[in-house]
Amino acid sequence: MHMKASDHDHGPKTVPITFLLEDPEPLTGDASKTEVTCMGAVGENILEIALDNHINIEHACGGVCACSTCHVFLEVGEEVCSEPEDDELDRVEEAPGNQINSRLSCQTVIESESPITVKVPAWNRNAVKEVPH
Ligand code: FES
């Protein structure tokens, strides 16, 4: 399933967000892009920002919290992003490589202006896609 990169309006892109890509080639088509810094807006989620900037984070369910393929690690900026809800926590628990700063990028919304760093693990592209219900 594909997700439209950004299907609603946001404010100005004032939040710097850095993506650390463990395996950039399948995500961007460029093996040398281990770090990409771009700008996001308050109200956008991390998956939207990644897709807008040609970082193809896996998103098997289309960004509706029904898989765990968009799993990332929120390295910096936890305090400026939305708190995970129970549904997200349940999904993240099932995700491979789950750790304390694990988030579903489609559910992690920027709430205020402060730099964010997100690590996209190498296995993101290899996650098993779930069959839609
Ligand atoms: S894309 Fe499925 S939970 Fe984020």
XYZ file of C-alpha atoms and ligand atoms in Angstrom:
137
model
C 0.000 0.000 0.000
C 1.217 3.449 -0.779
C 0.738 6.588 1.175
C 0.465 10.013 -0.306
C 3.459 11.813 1.047
C 1.570 14.753 2.435
C -2.174 14.988 2.126
C -2.941 17.874 4.416
C -1.625 21.353 4.977
C 0.958 22.162 7.562
C 2.629 25.265 8.793
C 6.039 26.402 7.629
C 8.834 23.840 7.636
C 10.829 25.125 10.554
C 11.962 21.945 12.304
C 15.312 20.438 11.281
C 15.149 16.662 11.156
C 18.138 14.428 10.530
C 17.704 10.892 9.276
C 20.555 8.474 9.972
C 20.295 5.676 7.424
C 22.038 2.426 8.319
C 21.512 1.066 4.809
C 20.799 4.072 2.557
C 20.904 2.378 -0.860
C 17.497 0.656 -0.760
C 15.919 3.669 0.967
C 17.267 6.414 -1.293
C 18.962 4.738 -4.245
C 22.262 6.248 -3.112
C 24.586 4.135 -0.958
C 26.534 7.204 0.202
C 23.535 8.971 1.800
C 24.044 7.764 5.346
C 22.756 11.046 6.760
C 20.040 13.308 5.351
C 18.972 16.540 7.019
C 15.761 18.199 5.910
C 13.006 20.392 7.311
C 9.666 19.348 8.721
C 6.644 21.256 10.020
C 4.821 21.093 13.322
C 1.888 18.737 12.716
C 3.688 16.475 10.262
C 4.653 12.945 11.119
C 8.109 11.518 10.583
C 7.022 9.138 7.831
C 5.533 12.010 5.795
C 8.708 14.027 6.129
C 10.859 11.079 5.093
C 8.738 10.351 2.015
C 8.656 14.042 1.058
C 12.446 13.932 1.061
C 12.795 10.744 -0.984
C 13.639 8.481 1.941
C 11.439 5.511 1.264
C 10.770 4.159 4.743
C 8.694 1.010 4.470
C 4.996 1.631 5.278
C 3.065 -1.514 4.484
C -0.242 -0.368 6.007
C -0.134 3.107 4.485
C 0.456 4.890 7.782
C -2.547 3.799 9.813
C -0.771 2.026 12.697
C -1.672 -1.439 11.395
C 1.812 -2.834 10.793
C 5.235 -2.158 12.230
C 7.243 -1.734 9.055
C 7.741 2.014 9.573
C 9.578 1.341 12.835
C 12.446 3.778 13.530
C 14.517 4.867 16.500
C 13.906 8.384 17.806
C 17.443 9.337 18.808
C 16.896 13.035 19.596
C 13.674 14.980 20.099
C 11.413 12.641 22.023
C 10.153 15.610 24.019
C 9.023 17.543 20.946
C 7.092 14.650 19.408
C 3.671 13.231 20.231
C 3.473 10.593 22.951
C 2.868 7.065 21.656
C -0.701 5.847 22.083
C -1.572 2.317 23.199
C -2.067 1.047 19.641
C 1.395 2.206 18.682
C 2.968 0.700 21.774
C 1.314 -2.642 21.010
C 2.643 -2.588 17.448
C 6.106 -1.484 18.421
C 6.388 -4.328 20.906
C 5.999 -6.733 17.992
C 8.565 -4.959 15.824
C 11.934 -6.591 15.225
C 14.747 -4.860 17.107
C 12.358 -3.089 19.486
C 14.193 -0.823 21.913
C 13.443 1.965 24.381
C 13.331 4.726 21.720
C 11.402 2.700 19.139
C 8.561 4.527 17.402
C 6.309 4.012 14.427
C 7.276 6.880 12.156
C 3.714 7.268 10.838
C 2.437 7.867 14.376
C 5.180 10.219 15.555
C 4.000 13.782 15.032
C 6.160 16.849 15.534
C 4.596 19.061 18.192
C 7.106 21.859 18.633
C 10.136 23.400 17.020
C 13.324 21.676 18.074
C 15.784 19.545 16.115
C 15.005 15.847 15.760
C 17.230 12.909 14.858
C 15.778 9.625 13.661
C 17.701 6.428 12.914
C 16.296 4.146 10.235
C 17.651 0.665 10.883
C 19.043 -1.457 8.055
C 16.350 -4.068 8.424
C 13.558 -1.563 7.655
C 13.529 -2.626 4.022
C 13.555 -6.283 4.916
C 10.624 -6.286 7.297
C 7.968 -8.782 6.347
C 4.969 -7.033 4.858
C 1.718 -7.847 6.547
C -1.234 -8.957 4.532
C -3.918 -6.246 4.553
C -7.106 -7.276 6.326
S 3.073 2.395 8.166
Fe 2.075 0.781 9.187
S 2.250 1.368 11.244
Fe 3.273 2.953 10.230
